[in-house]
mmCIF file of C-alpha atoms in Angstrom:
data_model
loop_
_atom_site.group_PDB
_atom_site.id
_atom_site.type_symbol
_atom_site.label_atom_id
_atom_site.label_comp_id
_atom_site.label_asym_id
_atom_site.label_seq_id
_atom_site.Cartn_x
_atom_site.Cartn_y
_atom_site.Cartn_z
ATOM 1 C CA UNK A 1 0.000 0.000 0.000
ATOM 2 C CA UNK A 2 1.258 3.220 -0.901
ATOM 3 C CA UNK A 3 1.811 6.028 2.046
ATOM 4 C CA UNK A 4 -1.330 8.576 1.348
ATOM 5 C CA UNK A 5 -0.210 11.907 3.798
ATOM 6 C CA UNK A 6 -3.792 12.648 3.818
ATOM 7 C CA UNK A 7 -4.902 9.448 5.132
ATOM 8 C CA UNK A 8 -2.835 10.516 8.522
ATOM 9 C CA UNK A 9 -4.785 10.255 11.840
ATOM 10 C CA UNK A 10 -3.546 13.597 13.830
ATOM 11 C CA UNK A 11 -5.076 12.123 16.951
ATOM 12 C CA UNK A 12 -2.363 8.740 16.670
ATOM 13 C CA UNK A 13 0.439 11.494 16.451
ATOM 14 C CA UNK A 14 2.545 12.258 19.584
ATOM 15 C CA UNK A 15 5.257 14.819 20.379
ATOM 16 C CA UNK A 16 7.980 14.399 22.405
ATOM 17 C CA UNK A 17 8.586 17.098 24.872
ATOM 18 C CA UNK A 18 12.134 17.760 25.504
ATOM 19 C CA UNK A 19 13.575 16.719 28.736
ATOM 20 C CA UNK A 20 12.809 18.938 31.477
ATOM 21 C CA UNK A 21 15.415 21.027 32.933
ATOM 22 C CA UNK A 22 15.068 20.593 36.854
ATOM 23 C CA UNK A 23 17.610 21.596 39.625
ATOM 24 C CA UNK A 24 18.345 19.871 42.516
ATOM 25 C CA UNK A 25 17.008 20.950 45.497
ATOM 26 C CA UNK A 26 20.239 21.690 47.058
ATOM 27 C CA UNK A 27 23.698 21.540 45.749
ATOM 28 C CA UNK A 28 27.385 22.204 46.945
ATOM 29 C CA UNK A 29 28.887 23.922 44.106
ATOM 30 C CA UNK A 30 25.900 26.327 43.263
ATOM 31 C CA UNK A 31 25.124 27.102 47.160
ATOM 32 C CA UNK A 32 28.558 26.880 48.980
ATOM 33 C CA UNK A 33 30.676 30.178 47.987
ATOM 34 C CA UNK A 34 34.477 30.629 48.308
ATOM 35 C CA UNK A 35 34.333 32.586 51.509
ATOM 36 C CA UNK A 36 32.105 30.016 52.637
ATOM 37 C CA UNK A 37 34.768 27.193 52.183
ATOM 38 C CA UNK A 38 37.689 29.656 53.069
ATOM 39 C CA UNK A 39 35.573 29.885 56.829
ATOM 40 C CA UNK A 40 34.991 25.991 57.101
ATOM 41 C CA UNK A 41 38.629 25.919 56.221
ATOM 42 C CA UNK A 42 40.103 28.137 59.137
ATOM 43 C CA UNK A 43 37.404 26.739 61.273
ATOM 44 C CA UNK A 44 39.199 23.040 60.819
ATOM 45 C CA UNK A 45 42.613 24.654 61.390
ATOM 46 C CA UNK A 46 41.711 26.431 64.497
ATOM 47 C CA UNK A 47 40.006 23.197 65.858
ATOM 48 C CA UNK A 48 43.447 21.860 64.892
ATOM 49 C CA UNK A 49 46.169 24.481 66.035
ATOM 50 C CA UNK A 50 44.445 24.933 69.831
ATOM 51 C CA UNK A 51 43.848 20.817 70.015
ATOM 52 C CA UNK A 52 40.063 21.023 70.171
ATOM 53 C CA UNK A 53 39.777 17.253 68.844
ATOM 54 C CA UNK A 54 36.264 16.913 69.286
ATOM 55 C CA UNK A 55 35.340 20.302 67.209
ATOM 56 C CA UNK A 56 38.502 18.783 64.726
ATOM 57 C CA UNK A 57 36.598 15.320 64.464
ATOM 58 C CA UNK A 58 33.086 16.991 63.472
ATOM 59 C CA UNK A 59 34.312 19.905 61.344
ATOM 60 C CA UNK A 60 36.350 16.900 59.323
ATOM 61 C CA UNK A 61 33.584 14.701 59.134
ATOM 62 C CA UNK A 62 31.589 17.556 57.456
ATOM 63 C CA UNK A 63 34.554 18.218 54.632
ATOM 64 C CA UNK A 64 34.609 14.777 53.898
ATOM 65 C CA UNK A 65 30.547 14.720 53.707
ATOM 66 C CA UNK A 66 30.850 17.296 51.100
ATOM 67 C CA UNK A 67 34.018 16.559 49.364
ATOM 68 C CA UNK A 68 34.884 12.886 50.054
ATOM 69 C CA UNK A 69 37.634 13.401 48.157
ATOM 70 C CA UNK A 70 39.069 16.583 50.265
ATOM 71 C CA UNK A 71 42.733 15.859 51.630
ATOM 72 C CA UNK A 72 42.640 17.203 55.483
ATOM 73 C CA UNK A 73 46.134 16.814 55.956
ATOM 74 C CA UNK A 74 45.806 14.658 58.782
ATOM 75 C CA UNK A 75 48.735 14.148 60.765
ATOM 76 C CA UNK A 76 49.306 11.551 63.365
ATOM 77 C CA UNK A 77 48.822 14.026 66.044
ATOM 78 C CA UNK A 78 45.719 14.716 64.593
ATOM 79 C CA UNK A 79 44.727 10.898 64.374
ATOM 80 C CA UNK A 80 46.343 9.937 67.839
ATOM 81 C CA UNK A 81 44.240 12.841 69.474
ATOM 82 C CA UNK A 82 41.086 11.604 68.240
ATOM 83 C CA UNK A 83 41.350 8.211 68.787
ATOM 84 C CA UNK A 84 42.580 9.474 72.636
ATOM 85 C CA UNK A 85 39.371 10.880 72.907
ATOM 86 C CA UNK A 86 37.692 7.704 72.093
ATOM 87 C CA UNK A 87 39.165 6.344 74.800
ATOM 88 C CA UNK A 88 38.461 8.404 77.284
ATOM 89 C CA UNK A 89 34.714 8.440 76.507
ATOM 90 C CA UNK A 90 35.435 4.441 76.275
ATOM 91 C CA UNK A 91 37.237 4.167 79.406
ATOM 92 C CA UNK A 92 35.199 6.570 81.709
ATOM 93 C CA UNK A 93 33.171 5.222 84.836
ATOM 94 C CA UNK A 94 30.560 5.312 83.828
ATOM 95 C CA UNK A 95 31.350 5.120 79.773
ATOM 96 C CA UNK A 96 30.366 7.825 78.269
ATOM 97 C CA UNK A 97 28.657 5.788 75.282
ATOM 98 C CA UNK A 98 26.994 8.813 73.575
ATOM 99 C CA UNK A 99 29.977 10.711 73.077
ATOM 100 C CA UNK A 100 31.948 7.478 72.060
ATOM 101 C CA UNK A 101 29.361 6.724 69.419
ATOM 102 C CA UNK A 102 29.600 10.535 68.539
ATOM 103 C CA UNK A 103 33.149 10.258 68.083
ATOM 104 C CA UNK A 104 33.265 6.498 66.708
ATOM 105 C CA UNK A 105 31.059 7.661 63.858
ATOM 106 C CA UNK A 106 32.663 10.599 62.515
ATOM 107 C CA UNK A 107 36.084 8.684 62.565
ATOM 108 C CA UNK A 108 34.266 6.006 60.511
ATOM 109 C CA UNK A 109 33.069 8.853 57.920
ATOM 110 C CA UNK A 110 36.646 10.199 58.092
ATOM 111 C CA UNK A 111 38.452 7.335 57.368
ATOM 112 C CA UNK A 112 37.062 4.060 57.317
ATOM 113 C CA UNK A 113 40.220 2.354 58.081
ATOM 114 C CA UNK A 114 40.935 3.818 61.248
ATOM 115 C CA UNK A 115 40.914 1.440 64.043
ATOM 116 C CA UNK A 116 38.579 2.296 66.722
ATOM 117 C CA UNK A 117 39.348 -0.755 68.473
ATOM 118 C CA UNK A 118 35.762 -2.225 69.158
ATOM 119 C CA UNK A 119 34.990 -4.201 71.274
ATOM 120 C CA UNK A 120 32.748 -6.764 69.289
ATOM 121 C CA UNK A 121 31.922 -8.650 72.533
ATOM 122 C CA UNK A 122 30.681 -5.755 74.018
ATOM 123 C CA UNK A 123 29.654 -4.406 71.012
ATOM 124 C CA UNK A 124 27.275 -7.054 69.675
ATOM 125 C CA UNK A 125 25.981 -7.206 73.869
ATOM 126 C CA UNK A 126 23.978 -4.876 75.562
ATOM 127 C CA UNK A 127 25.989 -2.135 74.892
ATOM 128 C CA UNK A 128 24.285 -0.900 72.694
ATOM 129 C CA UNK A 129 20.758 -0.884 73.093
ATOM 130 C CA UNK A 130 21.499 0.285 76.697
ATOM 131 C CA UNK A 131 22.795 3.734 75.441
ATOM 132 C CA UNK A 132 19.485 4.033 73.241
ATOM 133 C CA UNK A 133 17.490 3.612 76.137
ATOM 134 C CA UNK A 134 19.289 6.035 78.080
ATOM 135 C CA UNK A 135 19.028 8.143 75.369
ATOM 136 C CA UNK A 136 15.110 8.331 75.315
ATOM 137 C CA UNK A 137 14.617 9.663 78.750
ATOM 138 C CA UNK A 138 15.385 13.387 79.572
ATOM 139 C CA UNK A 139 12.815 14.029 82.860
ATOM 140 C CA UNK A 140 10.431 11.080 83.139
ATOM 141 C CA UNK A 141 8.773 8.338 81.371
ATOM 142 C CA UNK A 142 6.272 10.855 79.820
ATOM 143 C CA UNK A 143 9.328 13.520 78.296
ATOM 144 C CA UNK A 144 10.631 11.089 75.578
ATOM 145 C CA UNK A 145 13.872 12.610 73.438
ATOM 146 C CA UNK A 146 12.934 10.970 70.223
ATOM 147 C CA UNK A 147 15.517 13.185 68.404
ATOM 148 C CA UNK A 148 18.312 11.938 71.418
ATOM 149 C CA UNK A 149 17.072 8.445 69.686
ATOM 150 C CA UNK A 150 17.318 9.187 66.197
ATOM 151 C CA UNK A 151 21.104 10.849 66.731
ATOM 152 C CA UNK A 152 22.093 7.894 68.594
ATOM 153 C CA UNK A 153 20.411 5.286 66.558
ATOM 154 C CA UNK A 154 22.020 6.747 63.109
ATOM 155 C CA UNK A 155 25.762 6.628 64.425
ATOM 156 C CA UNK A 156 25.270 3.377 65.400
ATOM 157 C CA UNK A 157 23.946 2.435 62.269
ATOM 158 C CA UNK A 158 27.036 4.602 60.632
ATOM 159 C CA UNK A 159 29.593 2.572 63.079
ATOM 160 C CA UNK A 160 27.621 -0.949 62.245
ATOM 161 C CA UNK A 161 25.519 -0.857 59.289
ATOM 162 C CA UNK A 162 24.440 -4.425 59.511
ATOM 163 C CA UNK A 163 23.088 -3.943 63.052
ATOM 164 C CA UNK A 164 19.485 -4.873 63.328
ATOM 165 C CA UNK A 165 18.076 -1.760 65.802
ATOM 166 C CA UNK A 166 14.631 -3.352 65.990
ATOM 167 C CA UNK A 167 12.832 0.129 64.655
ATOM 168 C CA UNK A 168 9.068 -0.704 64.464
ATOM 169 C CA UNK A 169 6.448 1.141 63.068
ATOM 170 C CA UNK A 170 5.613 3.272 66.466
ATOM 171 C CA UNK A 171 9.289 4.172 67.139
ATOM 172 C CA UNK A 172 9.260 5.414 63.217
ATOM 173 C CA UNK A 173 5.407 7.119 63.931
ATOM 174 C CA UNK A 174 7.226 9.022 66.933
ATOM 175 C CA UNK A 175 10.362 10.173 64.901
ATOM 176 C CA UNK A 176 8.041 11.597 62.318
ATOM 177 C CA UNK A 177 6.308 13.486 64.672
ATOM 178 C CA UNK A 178 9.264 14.689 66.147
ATOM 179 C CA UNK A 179 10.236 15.942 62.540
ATOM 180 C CA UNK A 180 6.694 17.582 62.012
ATOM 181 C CA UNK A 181 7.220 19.492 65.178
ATOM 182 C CA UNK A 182 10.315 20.923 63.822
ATOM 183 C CA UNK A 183 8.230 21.796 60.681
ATOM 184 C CA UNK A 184 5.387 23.193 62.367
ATOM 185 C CA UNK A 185 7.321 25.441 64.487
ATOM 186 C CA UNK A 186 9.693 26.926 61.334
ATOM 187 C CA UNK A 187 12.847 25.303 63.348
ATOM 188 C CA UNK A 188 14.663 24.382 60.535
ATOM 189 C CA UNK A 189 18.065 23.580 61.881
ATOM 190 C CA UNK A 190 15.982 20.579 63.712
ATOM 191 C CA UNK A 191 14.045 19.831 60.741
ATOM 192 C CA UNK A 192 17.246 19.667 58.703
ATOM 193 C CA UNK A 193 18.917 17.198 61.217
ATOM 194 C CA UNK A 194 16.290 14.981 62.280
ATOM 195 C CA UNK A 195 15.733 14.374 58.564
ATOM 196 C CA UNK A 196 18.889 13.773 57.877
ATOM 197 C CA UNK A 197 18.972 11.188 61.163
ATOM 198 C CA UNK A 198 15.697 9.303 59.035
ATOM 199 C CA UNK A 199 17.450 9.240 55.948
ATOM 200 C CA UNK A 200 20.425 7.897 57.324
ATOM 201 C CA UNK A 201 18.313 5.023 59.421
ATOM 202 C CA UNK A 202 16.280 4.180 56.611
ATOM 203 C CA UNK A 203 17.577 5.380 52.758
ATOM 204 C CA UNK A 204 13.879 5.007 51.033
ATOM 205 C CA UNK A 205 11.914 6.827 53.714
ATOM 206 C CA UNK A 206 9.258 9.771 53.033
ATOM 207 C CA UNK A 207 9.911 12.619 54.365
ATOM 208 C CA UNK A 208 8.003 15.299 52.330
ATOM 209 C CA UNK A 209 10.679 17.632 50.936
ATOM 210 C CA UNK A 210 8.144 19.621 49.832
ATOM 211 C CA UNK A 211 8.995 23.633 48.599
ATOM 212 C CA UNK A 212 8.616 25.076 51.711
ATOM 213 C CA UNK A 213 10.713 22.883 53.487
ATOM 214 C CA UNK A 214 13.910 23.603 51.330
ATOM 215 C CA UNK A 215 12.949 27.274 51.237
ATOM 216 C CA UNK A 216 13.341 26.860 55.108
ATOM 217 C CA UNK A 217 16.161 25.038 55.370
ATOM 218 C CA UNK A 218 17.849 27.886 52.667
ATOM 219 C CA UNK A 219 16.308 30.104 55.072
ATOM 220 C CA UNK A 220 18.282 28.865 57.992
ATOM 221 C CA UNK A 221 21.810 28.373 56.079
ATOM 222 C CA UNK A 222 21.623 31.936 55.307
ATOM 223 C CA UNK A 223 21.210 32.937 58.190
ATOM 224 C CA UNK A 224 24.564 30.608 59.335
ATOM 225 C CA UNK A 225 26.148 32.580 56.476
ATOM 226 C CA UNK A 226 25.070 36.072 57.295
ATOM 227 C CA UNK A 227 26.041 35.688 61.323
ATOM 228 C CA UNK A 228 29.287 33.651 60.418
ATOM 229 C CA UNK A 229 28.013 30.818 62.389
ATOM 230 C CA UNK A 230 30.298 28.836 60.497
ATOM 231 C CA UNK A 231 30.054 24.912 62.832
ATOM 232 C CA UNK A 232 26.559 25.715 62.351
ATOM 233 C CA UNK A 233 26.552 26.271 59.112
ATOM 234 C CA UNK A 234 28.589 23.444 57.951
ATOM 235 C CA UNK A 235 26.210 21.041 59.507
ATOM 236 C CA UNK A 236 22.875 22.453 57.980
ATOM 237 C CA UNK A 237 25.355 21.918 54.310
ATOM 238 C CA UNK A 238 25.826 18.718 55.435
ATOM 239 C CA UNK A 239 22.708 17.875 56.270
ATOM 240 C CA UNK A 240 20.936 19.539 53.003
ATOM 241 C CA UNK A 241 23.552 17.581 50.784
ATOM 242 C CA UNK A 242 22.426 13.945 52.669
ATOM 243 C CA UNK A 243 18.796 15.144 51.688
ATOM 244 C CA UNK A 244 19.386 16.308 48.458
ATOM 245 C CA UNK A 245 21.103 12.954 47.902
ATOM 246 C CA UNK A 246 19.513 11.151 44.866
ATOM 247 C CA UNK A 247 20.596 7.637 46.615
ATOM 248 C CA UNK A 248 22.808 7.295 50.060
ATOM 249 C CA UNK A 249 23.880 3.991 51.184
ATOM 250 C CA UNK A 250 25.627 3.172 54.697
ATOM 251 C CA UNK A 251 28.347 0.608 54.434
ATOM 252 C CA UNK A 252 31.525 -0.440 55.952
ATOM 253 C CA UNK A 253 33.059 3.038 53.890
ATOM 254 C CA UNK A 254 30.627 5.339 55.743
ATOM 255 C CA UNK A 255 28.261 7.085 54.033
ATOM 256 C CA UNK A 256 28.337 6.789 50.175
ATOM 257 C CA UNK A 257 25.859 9.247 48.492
ATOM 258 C CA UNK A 258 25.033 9.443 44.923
ATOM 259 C CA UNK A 259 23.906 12.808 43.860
ATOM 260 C CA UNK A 260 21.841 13.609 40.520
ATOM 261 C CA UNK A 261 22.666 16.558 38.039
ATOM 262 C CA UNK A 262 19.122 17.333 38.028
ATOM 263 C CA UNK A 263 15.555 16.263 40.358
ATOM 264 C CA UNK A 264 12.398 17.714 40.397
ATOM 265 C CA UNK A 265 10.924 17.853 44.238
ATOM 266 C CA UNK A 266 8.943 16.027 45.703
ATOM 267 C CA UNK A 267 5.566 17.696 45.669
ATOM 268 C CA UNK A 268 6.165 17.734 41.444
ATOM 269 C CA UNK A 269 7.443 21.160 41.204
ATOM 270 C CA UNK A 270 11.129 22.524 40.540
ATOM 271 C CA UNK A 271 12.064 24.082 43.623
ATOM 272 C CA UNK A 272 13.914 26.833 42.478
ATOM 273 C CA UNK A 273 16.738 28.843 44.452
ATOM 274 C CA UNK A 274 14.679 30.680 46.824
ATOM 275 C CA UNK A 275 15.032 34.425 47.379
ATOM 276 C CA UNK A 276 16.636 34.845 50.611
ATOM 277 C CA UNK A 277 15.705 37.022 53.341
ATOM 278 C CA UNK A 278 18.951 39.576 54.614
ATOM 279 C CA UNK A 279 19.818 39.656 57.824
#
């Protein structure tokens, strides 16, 4: 059969649309300035130069959170301090478990193959599930610190990813809660790490990124920026990079995240860079 052009059904036809241009959400080298990394940087070498190990060991985890390629220059003063402080948190009567889990997991995300000399007897024990307990309680039974939970839970998770934490459907019901508080009451510095504690506990969960959420949490990092806040702002960057995270995995290296050139948000919009309020 010969092709007849005027036999053509218009209604059969279909376009394609060209690929839609979306941004992410967040993103290091479009929302992290020079100054900001020159600050980060002198905030690390101050940490280091007056031997503040436990600021060192946090403002390091954070560089290598958004840069795991970043050389700190770490020395083995730097490496024999931390790993003192481990101790000391280990060795204290009583341990101080939530400071060794603190420190344990941001040595982990530092460098993977730095022995923190666990204890696997201990560690695959009680020990664990004993400092999440004591983590829940602030006043009384009734005053429940579900975001003490969530911190703890997550660098135990970080330390030992294959460690089953038994987190059932009510324990996940409270942590939301505790994250729609945060979003209820505009306190995005809590939103931003108790979402980031979820996403670290569970890689799939919802969390409703919505618009107004990352306008918030923009909101809040400029605000870091404007008042040179700078340990606070390098954790809400760390945070908003884990969230922004197309796909984040916890394994025996840390935290591995995969980020995309280009996602829409979640509520089907592009969430575009939002105007910022000066301070």
């Amino acid at each position: 059969m010969s092709f007849n052009p005027d036999r053509i059904n218009i209604h059969e036809l279909t376009i394609e649309e060209p690929e839609k241009q979306t941004e992410l959400p967040f993103d290091v080298e479009r929302d992290v300035s020079k100054e900001d990394w020159e600050r980060m940087w002198q905030s690390l070498e101050n940490s280091r130069k007056y031997d503040n190990q436990i600021d060192f060991s946090t403002t390091a985890m954070c560089f290598k959170i958004l840069d795991p390629k970043v050389d700190l220059n770490l020395n083995e003063a730097d490496l024999d301090g931390m790993r003192s402080n481990l101790e000391m948190f280990r060795n204290k009567i009583p341990s101080d478990w939530q400071n060794f889990y603190k420190q344990a997991a941001e040595l982990k995300i530092i460098d993977p193959k730095i022995d923190i000399k666990l204890d696997k007897a201990r560690w695959d024990g009680e020990m664990p599930r004993d400092a999440i307990a004591k983590s829940l309680l602030e006043s009384s039974e009734h005053n429940i610190n579900w975001h003490g939970f969530a911190t703890c839970s997550m660098r135990i998770k970080i330390i030992d990813p294959g460690m089953d934490l038994n987190l059932d459907e009510s324990i996940w019901n409270e942590m939301h809660q505790e994250l729609e508080g945060y979003r209820s009451h505009n306190n995005w510095k809590g939103f931003a790490r108790q979402a980031t504690e979820m996403k670290i506990l569970d890689p799939k969960i919802e969390l409703n990124l919505d618009r107004g959420a990352w306008e918030g949490m923009h909101q809040k990092l400029e605000m870091c920026r404007s008042f040179k806040f700078v340990r606070d702002f390098m954790q809400q960057v760390k945070n908003m990079k884990i969230l922004a995270a197309e796909k984040l995995e916890v394994t025996e290296n840390g935290l591995e995240l995969t980020m995309s050139k280009k996602r829409e948000s979640l509520d089907g919009g592009v969430p575009p860079i939002p105007e910022i309020k000066k301070f």
